[in-house]
Structures are given as C-alpha cells and as structure tokens.
Short mmCIF file of C-alpha atoms in Angstrom, two decimals:
data_model
loop_
_atom_site.label_atom_id
_atom_site.label_comp_id
_atom_site.label_asym_id
_atom_site.label_seq_id
_atom_site.Cartn_x
_atom_site.Cartn_y
_atom_site.Cartn_z
CA MET X 1 21.59 -30.02 41.06
CA PHE X 2 22.38 -33.39 39.53
CA SER X 3 19.56 -35.64 38.42
CA PRO X 4 19.54 -39.13 40.00
CA PHE X 5 20.86 -40.55 36.72
CA SER X 6 23.63 -37.93 36.48
CA ARG X 7 24.57 -38.55 40.10
CA LYS X 8 24.96 -42.27 39.33
CA LEU X 9 27.21 -41.48 36.36
CA VAL X 10 29.40 -39.19 38.48
CA LEU X 11 29.67 -41.77 41.24
CA ALA X 12 30.50 -44.49 38.72
CA GLY X 13 33.20 -42.29 37.20
CA LEU X 14 34.71 -41.50 40.61
CA THR X 15 34.68 -45.17 41.51
CA ALA X 16 36.43 -46.07 38.27
CA LEU X 17 39.07 -43.40 38.88
CA ALA X 18 39.62 -44.66 42.41
CA LEU X 19 39.97 -48.25 41.24
CA GLY X 20 42.34 -47.15 38.50
CA ALA X 21 44.48 -45.22 40.97
CA HIS X 22 44.47 -48.21 43.32
CA ALA X 23 45.58 -50.51 40.50
CA ALA X 24 48.31 -48.05 39.54
CA ASP X 25 49.63 -48.17 43.11
CA LYS X 26 50.07 -51.93 42.96
CA PRO X 27 53.44 -53.36 41.93
CA ASN X 28 53.62 -55.32 38.69
CA VAL X 29 54.83 -58.87 39.32
CA VAL X 30 55.50 -61.51 36.68
CA ILE X 31 55.22 -65.16 37.70
CA LEU X 32 57.44 -67.47 35.66
CA ALA X 33 56.32 -71.07 36.07
CA THR X 34 58.69 -73.99 35.63
CA GLY X 35 56.68 -76.89 37.09
CA GLY X 36 57.41 -78.81 40.27
CA THR X 37 55.21 -79.84 43.19
CA ILE X 38 53.56 -76.43 43.42
CA ALA X 39 52.07 -77.33 40.02
CA GLY X 40 51.43 -80.93 41.03
CA ALA X 41 48.30 -83.01 41.58
CA GLY X 42 47.64 -86.12 43.62
CA ALA X 43 45.00 -88.82 43.31
CA GLY X 44 43.19 -87.62 46.45
CA THR X 45 43.31 -85.13 49.31
CA VAL X 46 45.35 -87.45 51.53
CA ASN X 47 48.10 -87.82 48.90
CA SER X 48 50.60 -85.26 50.15
CA ALA X 49 53.76 -87.23 49.31
CA SER X 50 52.68 -89.33 46.33
CA TYR X 51 51.58 -87.26 43.35
CA GLN X 52 52.55 -86.14 39.87
CA SER X 53 54.47 -82.88 39.69
CA ALA X 54 54.32 -80.27 36.90
CA LYS X 55 50.66 -80.72 35.93
CA VAL X 56 48.95 -77.39 36.65
CA PRO X 57 49.65 -74.50 34.22
CA VAL X 58 50.53 -71.03 35.47
CA ASP X 59 47.17 -69.44 34.65
CA LYS X 60 45.39 -71.95 36.89
CA LEU X 61 47.94 -71.39 39.65
CA ILE X 62 47.23 -67.67 39.59
CA VAL X 63 43.44 -68.13 39.51
CA SER X 64 43.65 -70.54 42.47
CA VAL X 65 44.98 -67.72 44.68
CA PRO X 66 42.62 -64.78 44.04
CA GLU X 67 44.18 -62.89 46.95
CA LEU X 68 47.19 -62.18 44.71
CA GLY X 69 45.16 -59.39 43.12
CA ASN X 70 45.03 -57.60 46.47
CA VAL X 71 48.81 -57.15 46.63
CA ALA X 72 49.99 -56.90 43.02
CA SER X 73 49.05 -56.75 39.37
CA VAL X 74 50.09 -60.26 38.37
CA ARG X 75 50.64 -61.96 35.05
CA GLY X 76 52.18 -65.33 34.32
CA GLU X 77 54.38 -67.11 31.79
CA GLN X 78 54.93 -70.85 31.44
CA VAL X 79 58.68 -71.19 30.86
CA PHE X 80 58.94 -74.95 31.51
CA GLN X 81 56.65 -77.63 32.89
CA ILE X 82 59.08 -80.12 34.40
CA ALA X 83 60.08 -81.69 37.69
CA SER X 84 63.13 -79.81 38.96
CA GLU X 85 65.36 -82.89 39.22
CA SER X 86 65.33 -82.80 35.41
CA PHE X 87 66.77 -79.26 35.20
CA THR X 88 69.89 -78.93 33.06
CA ASN X 89 72.42 -76.17 32.48
CA ALA X 90 70.45 -75.26 29.35
CA HIS X 91 67.32 -74.71 31.46
CA LEU X 92 69.25 -72.46 33.84
CA LEU X 93 70.57 -70.32 30.99
CA GLN X 94 67.17 -69.99 29.32
CA LEU X 95 65.43 -69.07 32.56
CA GLY X 96 68.14 -66.60 33.55
CA LYS X 97 68.03 -64.79 30.22
CA ARG X 98 64.24 -64.47 30.39
CA ILE X 99 64.41 -63.05 33.92
CA SER X 100 67.11 -60.60 32.86
CA ALA X 101 64.97 -59.38 29.97
CA LEU X 102 61.93 -58.91 32.21
CA ALA X 103 63.96 -57.11 34.86
CA LYS X 104 64.90 -54.47 32.27
CA GLN X 105 61.24 -53.63 31.61
CA LYS X 106 59.89 -50.53 33.33
CA ASP X 107 56.49 -52.18 33.78
CA VAL X 108 57.97 -55.05 35.86
CA ASP X 109 58.68 -54.42 39.55
CA GLY X 110 59.45 -57.96 40.64
CA ILE X 111 59.64 -61.53 39.41
CA VAL X 112 58.48 -64.78 41.01
CA VAL X 113 59.69 -68.17 39.80
CA THR X 114 57.64 -71.22 40.74
CA HIS X 115 59.99 -74.18 40.91
CA GLY X 116 60.27 -77.76 42.05
CA THR X 117 61.99 -78.03 45.41
CA ASP X 118 64.60 -80.67 44.51
CA THR X 119 66.92 -78.25 42.72
CA LEU X 120 65.31 -74.93 43.69
CA GLU X 121 68.38 -73.96 45.74
CA GLU X 122 70.66 -74.49 42.73
CA THR X 123 68.56 -72.32 40.43
CA ALA X 124 68.28 -69.61 43.10
CA PHE X 125 72.06 -69.50 43.51
CA PHE X 126 72.65 -69.47 39.76
CA LEU X 127 70.31 -66.49 39.30
CA ASN X 128 71.90 -64.79 42.31
CA LEU X 129 75.27 -65.05 40.55
CA THR X 130 74.27 -63.98 37.06
CA VAL X 131 71.22 -61.70 36.79
CA HIS X 132 72.15 -58.02 37.03
CA THR X 133 69.21 -56.31 38.71
CA ASP X 134 68.19 -54.85 42.06
CA LYS X 135 64.56 -55.80 41.45
CA PRO X 136 63.36 -58.65 43.67
CA ILE X 137 63.60 -62.14 42.20
CA VAL X 138 61.81 -64.65 44.41
CA LEU X 139 61.78 -68.42 43.99
CA VAL X 140 58.95 -70.41 45.49
CA GLY X 141 57.78 -74.00 45.60
CA SER X 142 55.75 -76.29 47.79
CA MET X 143 56.17 -79.59 49.56
CA ARG X 144 52.57 -80.69 48.96
CA PRO X 145 50.50 -80.55 45.77
CA GLY X 146 47.53 -78.21 45.67
CA THR X 147 45.15 -81.19 45.78
CA ALA X 148 46.35 -82.26 49.25
CA MET X 149 44.88 -81.35 52.61
CA SER X 150 46.94 -78.55 54.20
CA ALA X 151 48.63 -77.80 50.87
CA ASP X 152 51.32 -75.16 51.33
CA GLY X 153 51.61 -73.86 47.79
CA SER X 154 48.92 -71.17 47.88
CA LEU X 155 50.32 -69.31 50.88
CA ASN X 156 53.87 -69.75 49.65
CA LEU X 157 52.92 -68.23 46.29
CA TYR X 158 51.05 -65.37 47.97
CA ASN X 159 54.05 -64.61 50.18
CA ALA X 160 56.42 -64.76 47.21
CA VAL X 161 54.34 -62.19 45.31
CA VAL X 162 54.25 -59.97 48.41
CA VAL X 163 58.05 -60.08 48.63
CA ALA X 164 58.59 -59.62 44.89
CA GLY X 165 56.40 -56.53 44.88
CA SER X 166 58.01 -54.94 47.93
CA ALA X 167 60.38 -51.99 47.72
CA ASP X 168 62.14 -53.22 50.87
CA ALA X 169 63.15 -56.45 49.08
CA GLN X 170 65.13 -54.61 46.43
CA GLY X 171 68.88 -55.07 46.35
CA LYS X 172 68.88 -58.13 48.60
CA GLY X 173 69.73 -60.61 45.87
CA VAL X 174 67.68 -63.59 44.79
CA LEU X 175 65.33 -64.75 47.55
CA VAL X 176 63.39 -67.89 48.42
CA ALA X 177 59.95 -67.59 50.06
CA MET X 178 58.87 -70.85 51.70
CA ASN X 179 57.02 -71.71 54.91
CA ASP X 180 56.62 -68.01 55.87
CA GLN X 181 60.41 -67.47 55.73
CA ILE X 182 62.47 -65.29 53.40
CA ASP X 183 65.86 -66.89 52.79
CA ALA X 184 68.86 -65.83 50.75
CA GLY X 185 69.08 -67.82 47.54
CA ARG X 186 72.79 -68.26 48.20
CA ASP X 187 72.40 -69.76 51.67
CA VAL X 188 69.21 -71.77 51.63
CA SER X 189 69.07 -75.53 51.09
CA LYS X 190 66.46 -78.25 51.14
CA SER X 191 67.24 -80.00 54.39
CA ILE X 192 64.33 -82.42 54.71
CA ASN X 193 61.68 -83.97 52.49
CA ILE X 194 57.99 -84.68 53.22
CA LYS X 195 57.67 -81.79 55.73
CA THR X 196 56.70 -78.24 54.83
CA ASN X 197 59.64 -76.71 56.73
CA ALA X 198 61.99 -78.21 54.17
CA PHE X 199 64.13 -75.15 53.43
CA ALA X 200 66.58 -73.61 55.85
CA SER X 201 69.91 -71.82 56.01
CA GLN X 202 72.53 -72.56 58.63
CA TRP X 203 72.96 -68.78 58.97
CA GLY X 204 69.23 -68.22 59.49
CA PRO X 205 66.55 -66.58 57.33
CA LEU X 206 66.74 -62.99 56.18
CA GLY X 207 63.21 -62.39 57.37
CA MET X 208 59.61 -63.54 57.44
CA VAL X 209 56.31 -62.77 55.74
CA VAL X 210 53.35 -62.53 58.12
CA GLU X 211 49.88 -61.64 56.85
CA GLY X 212 51.21 -59.92 53.76
CA ARG X 213 53.95 -57.91 55.45
CA ASN X 214 57.73 -58.41 55.33
CA TYR X 215 59.83 -58.42 58.48
CA TRP X 216 63.61 -58.29 57.93
CA PHE X 217 66.30 -59.35 60.39
CA ARG X 218 69.55 -59.50 58.39
CA ALA X 219 70.95 -58.78 54.94
CA PRO X 220 73.26 -60.73 52.57
CA VAL X 221 76.96 -59.85 52.67
CA LYS X 222 78.29 -61.94 49.76
CA ARG X 223 78.44 -60.51 46.23
CA HIS X 224 75.29 -61.01 44.18
CA THR X 225 73.15 -59.83 41.24
CA SER X 226 74.07 -56.22 40.32
CA ASN X 227 77.41 -56.52 42.12
CA SER X 228 78.39 -59.77 40.40
CA GLU X 229 81.21 -60.08 37.86
CA PHE X 230 79.14 -62.70 36.02
CA ASP X 231 76.42 -61.58 33.61
CA ILE X 232 73.70 -63.85 32.23
CA ASP X 233 73.43 -61.64 29.12
CA LYS X 234 77.01 -62.53 28.22
CA LEU X 235 76.82 -66.18 29.31
CA ASP X 236 76.06 -68.77 26.64
CA ARG X 237 77.54 -71.87 28.26
CA LEU X 238 78.43 -73.28 31.65
CA ALA X 239 81.59 -75.23 32.30
CA GLU X 240 81.22 -78.97 32.76
CA VAL X 241 81.55 -79.70 36.47
CA GLU X 242 80.76 -82.97 38.23
CA ILE X 243 80.47 -84.10 41.87
CA VAL X 244 82.28 -87.06 43.42
CA TYR X 245 80.83 -88.31 46.70
CA GLY X 246 83.09 -89.29 49.57
CA TYR X 247 82.18 -92.13 51.94
CA GLY X 248 83.70 -95.10 53.73
CA ASN X 249 85.24 -97.66 51.36
CA VAL X 250 84.93 -95.20 48.45
CA ALA X 251 86.44 -96.41 45.18
CA ALA X 252 89.38 -94.34 43.96
CA ALA X 253 88.30 -94.81 40.36
CA ASN X 254 85.07 -92.80 40.73
CA ALA X 255 86.77 -89.45 40.14
CA GLN X 256 88.80 -90.84 37.26
CA VAL X 257 85.68 -92.05 35.46
CA LEU X 258 84.07 -88.60 35.65
CA ALA X 259 87.25 -86.88 34.55
CA GLU X 260 87.33 -88.98 31.41
CA ARG X 261 84.15 -87.22 30.31
CA GLY X 262 86.18 -84.04 29.84
CA VAL X 263 85.03 -82.09 32.89
CA GLN X 264 86.74 -78.82 33.81
CA ALA X 265 86.31 -79.29 37.55
CA ILE X 266 85.39 -81.93 40.09
CA ILE X 267 83.63 -81.09 43.34
CA HIS X 268 84.70 -83.62 45.96
CA ALA X 269 81.80 -83.91 48.41
CA GLY X 270 83.89 -85.12 51.30
CA THR X 271 83.09 -86.31 54.77
CA GLY X 272 83.57 -84.03 57.80
CA ASN X 273 85.73 -81.04 56.92
CA GLY X 274 85.82 -81.97 53.25
CA SER X 275 88.03 -84.98 53.97
CA VAL X 276 89.47 -87.02 51.10
CA ALA X 277 90.31 -90.72 51.52
CA ASP X 278 94.02 -91.55 51.22
CA ARG X 279 93.49 -93.70 48.13
CA VAL X 280 91.56 -90.89 46.39
CA VAL X 281 94.16 -88.17 47.01
CA PRO X 282 96.65 -89.32 44.32
CA VAL X 283 93.81 -89.62 41.77
CA LEU X 284 92.74 -86.03 42.40
CA GLN X 285 96.38 -84.90 42.31
CA GLY X 286 96.80 -86.55 38.94
CA LEU X 287 93.67 -84.90 37.59
CA ARG X 288 94.81 -81.49 38.83
CA ALA X 289 98.12 -82.01 37.01
CA LYS X 290 96.08 -82.48 33.83
CA GLY X 291 94.28 -79.16 34.33
CA VAL X 292 91.09 -80.31 36.10
CA GLN X 293 90.18 -77.99 38.98
CA ILE X 294 89.61 -79.80 42.30
CA VAL X 295 87.19 -78.24 44.80
CA ARG X 296 86.87 -79.68 48.30
CA ALA X 297 83.33 -79.44 49.66
CA ALA X 298 81.60 -81.37 52.44
CA HIS X 299 78.36 -83.30 52.43
CA VAL X 300 77.64 -82.62 56.11
CA PRO X 301 74.62 -80.29 56.40
CA ALA X 302 76.34 -77.37 58.18
CA GLY X 303 79.71 -75.81 58.86
CA PHE X 304 82.36 -74.89 56.30
CA VAL X 305 85.51 -76.35 54.82
CA LEU X 306 88.77 -74.93 56.19
CA ARG X 307 91.58 -74.42 53.72
CA ASN X 308 94.77 -76.39 54.43
CA ALA X 309 93.13 -78.25 57.29
CA GLU X 310 92.27 -81.82 56.26
CA GLN X 311 94.38 -81.50 53.13
CA PRO X 312 97.36 -79.29 52.11
CA ASP X 313 95.34 -77.34 49.56
CA ASP X 314 98.16 -74.89 48.82
CA LYS X 315 100.52 -77.75 48.03
CA TYR X 316 98.02 -79.59 45.84
CA ASP X 317 96.69 -76.40 44.19
CA TRP X 318 93.14 -77.30 45.24
CA VAL X 319 90.21 -75.01 46.06
CA VAL X 320 87.86 -75.15 49.04
CA ALA X 321 84.13 -74.50 48.73
CA HIS X 322 83.92 -72.61 52.04
CA ASP X 323 80.30 -72.96 53.31
CA LEU X 324 78.72 -73.93 49.98
CA ASN X 325 77.30 -77.43 49.77
CA PRO X 326 78.45 -79.64 46.87
CA GLN X 327 75.53 -78.83 44.57
CA LYS X 328 75.97 -75.08 45.02
CA ALA X 329 79.73 -75.43 44.66
CA ARG X 330 79.05 -77.07 41.29
CA ILE X 331 76.94 -74.10 40.20
CA LEU X 332 79.57 -71.54 41.22
CA ALA X 333 82.41 -73.46 39.59
CA ALA X 334 80.37 -73.94 36.39
CA VAL X 335 79.73 -70.19 36.19
CA ALA X 336 83.24 -69.10 37.17
CA LEU X 337 85.01 -71.50 34.81
CA SER X 338 82.94 -70.34 31.85
CA GLN X 339 85.54 -67.58 31.61
CA PRO X 340 89.35 -67.83 31.87
CA GLY X 341 90.99 -68.09 35.29
CA ASP X 342 93.36 -70.15 37.40
CA SER X 343 92.88 -71.90 40.75
CA LYS X 344 93.77 -68.74 42.71
CA ASN X 345 91.05 -66.82 40.94
CA LEU X 346 88.60 -69.66 41.49
CA GLN X 347 89.39 -69.65 45.21
CA ARG X 348 88.81 -65.89 45.30
CA VAL X 349 85.41 -66.44 43.71
CA PHE X 350 84.49 -68.99 46.37
CA TRP X 351 85.45 -66.54 49.14
CA GLU X 352 83.52 -63.61 47.62
CA TYR X 353 80.33 -65.33 46.48
#
C-alpha cells in the first residue's frame, strides 16, 4: 500500500510523464517574424486601416495567441522588423538562407513567416523557387493590426502554425495561410486592400483551415522547393530586373530610362493580353538587341499571356510571363537570370515554374 504522500508523488510523476509525452507528440514550429501589419498597432480599437506596422516583436505575438501551445511547440526569431513594401533583394536572400538552415534541423518540423501583406506574395514565390525542403513553409500576415476590433492576425497566425506543423502539408511547396484559406505561394496575390479577404488565387485555394484542421482540395503542379533547379544555398545575388507599366498614352522613354540603369531584364506589365503600345515596341526591340531580356506580362488581375498573340514573340526573341503577374514575373526572372541562360531557357523557366 502507498501512503497518501507516496500516492501523490506517483500521480505527479505519471502526470509529468504524460505531459512530456504529449509535448513530444507536438510538431516543432519556428516563427520567423519580419514585421508588417500583423505586428502593427493603431491609436485605438477603431483604427483598422490607419496604424503603424512592424511594432510588435515576435515574442509578444506568440504570447498573444496562447492557443498556439495546443497545436505545436513554438519558438520565434525576429529576422526583420519592417513594412514589407521596404523589402529588397538582400532581405529575400537573408530570409531564404535562414529558412533553409532551419529546414535542415531535425528538431524543426515546419516554419512560419509573419510578413507584411504588400509584398508577401513576392516573398512566398521567391522561397517557393529557392528553398530545397519538403517541410511546410507558411507565410502569414493580417489586414488589421492586433489593436483593432475584429483583428484577423491572431487566427491567421494560429492557422499558419497548424498548417506548418501538419504532415499533410509536406511537399506542397510554400504556402500562404490567410482568412481561413491555404493558398499556393506561387499562385496567390493580394487582390484588395482594407478587407480581410485580401488574398486570392485565380486558380482557387489549395485548401482551408477550420477549427485547427486542414482540408485539402487540390495540389500544386508547377515545380517548386525540393524539385527546383534554383538553390538558395548557392544563390548570393539576384539579377537586376525592373517593371515597366503599360497604359494609354504611355511614354516610350520609360523603358529606356530603366535600361540605362544596367538591368538584365525588363518586365513589361502590359494591358490586356500583355499588349505593348506601338511606340514602345521599337524601344523594347532595341533593348533586346543590346542583351536585355524582355518579358511580356499583363497587369489585368486574371488570365494569362499567350505567346505570339498580341506580339510576335518568336520574331522579337521576347518571353511571356504566362499566368504570373508582373511582380512575380520579376522575382522569377531575377532568380533565373542569376545563372547563365538565353531567352529560350528563360521561357522554359516561365512555363515550368
């Protein structure tokens, strides 16, 4: 027979063992914080659109959502504390290399990146192209600061950790968890501001997170992460690529001015099916003759650019961006042109990724 005191010791030991086993069953998720609205603060609870971003550090973000401990063992790192419109190529490289290093650790099952929404889609696509891992990498942000009524950041962060710690999210490339949806980092774009349903893909989400459970409906088919020919561990620079915007009465000199900065490629964000104004065509032809790659994209929100439709791309030796919007086309061109290759190879890359 155990004495009452001995019985308490045994029960305490069993409880500790059970808690330890439960903790061991939880996935280990690292949250890398970079700033943005999800780390923002407004002057009052009604300030959902006017606020200062990148104010709350990662440790306070984690503490503000205690439910995270129910789904994962979480730790955080503050990589940057900036608004995402200020991201540069150097930021992308630094972040990508840190994620790659973490993904190689046996004690890391998934990675969440908190990010401002303005360029979140660009960072997601960059990581999708360059980080060689099957472990889930999930980007998350918010449209309202945590100080606002109906702030969306807490649930978005919770859902992102759920996805990052899930075995069924492995091998699906870099993901974005926003507004209960799980989107492919390649496809998703910010399509509206102010509202919480800001992110969408014209091809639809991959799935949803509902009450801490993932529901999947489709899978990515383009090359990504472990299947990519690009490797962040071997990438120390990105090619200089700029975007020229097409519109009525556009000045032909715009592209020429950018080219004088020594860019390797110009993304022409055309109207409609990537259309190029007649007065701009000879400028782009001249730049191509000098070795600058020309990529036709479109600034319409959906659809894709058809090769040799609006312009004789074969004749001009131009590339089409397929369904990538101009900002994502810039990311892909910057990565692809960091290593040798001609326009035919660049077009192949745009078809495959």
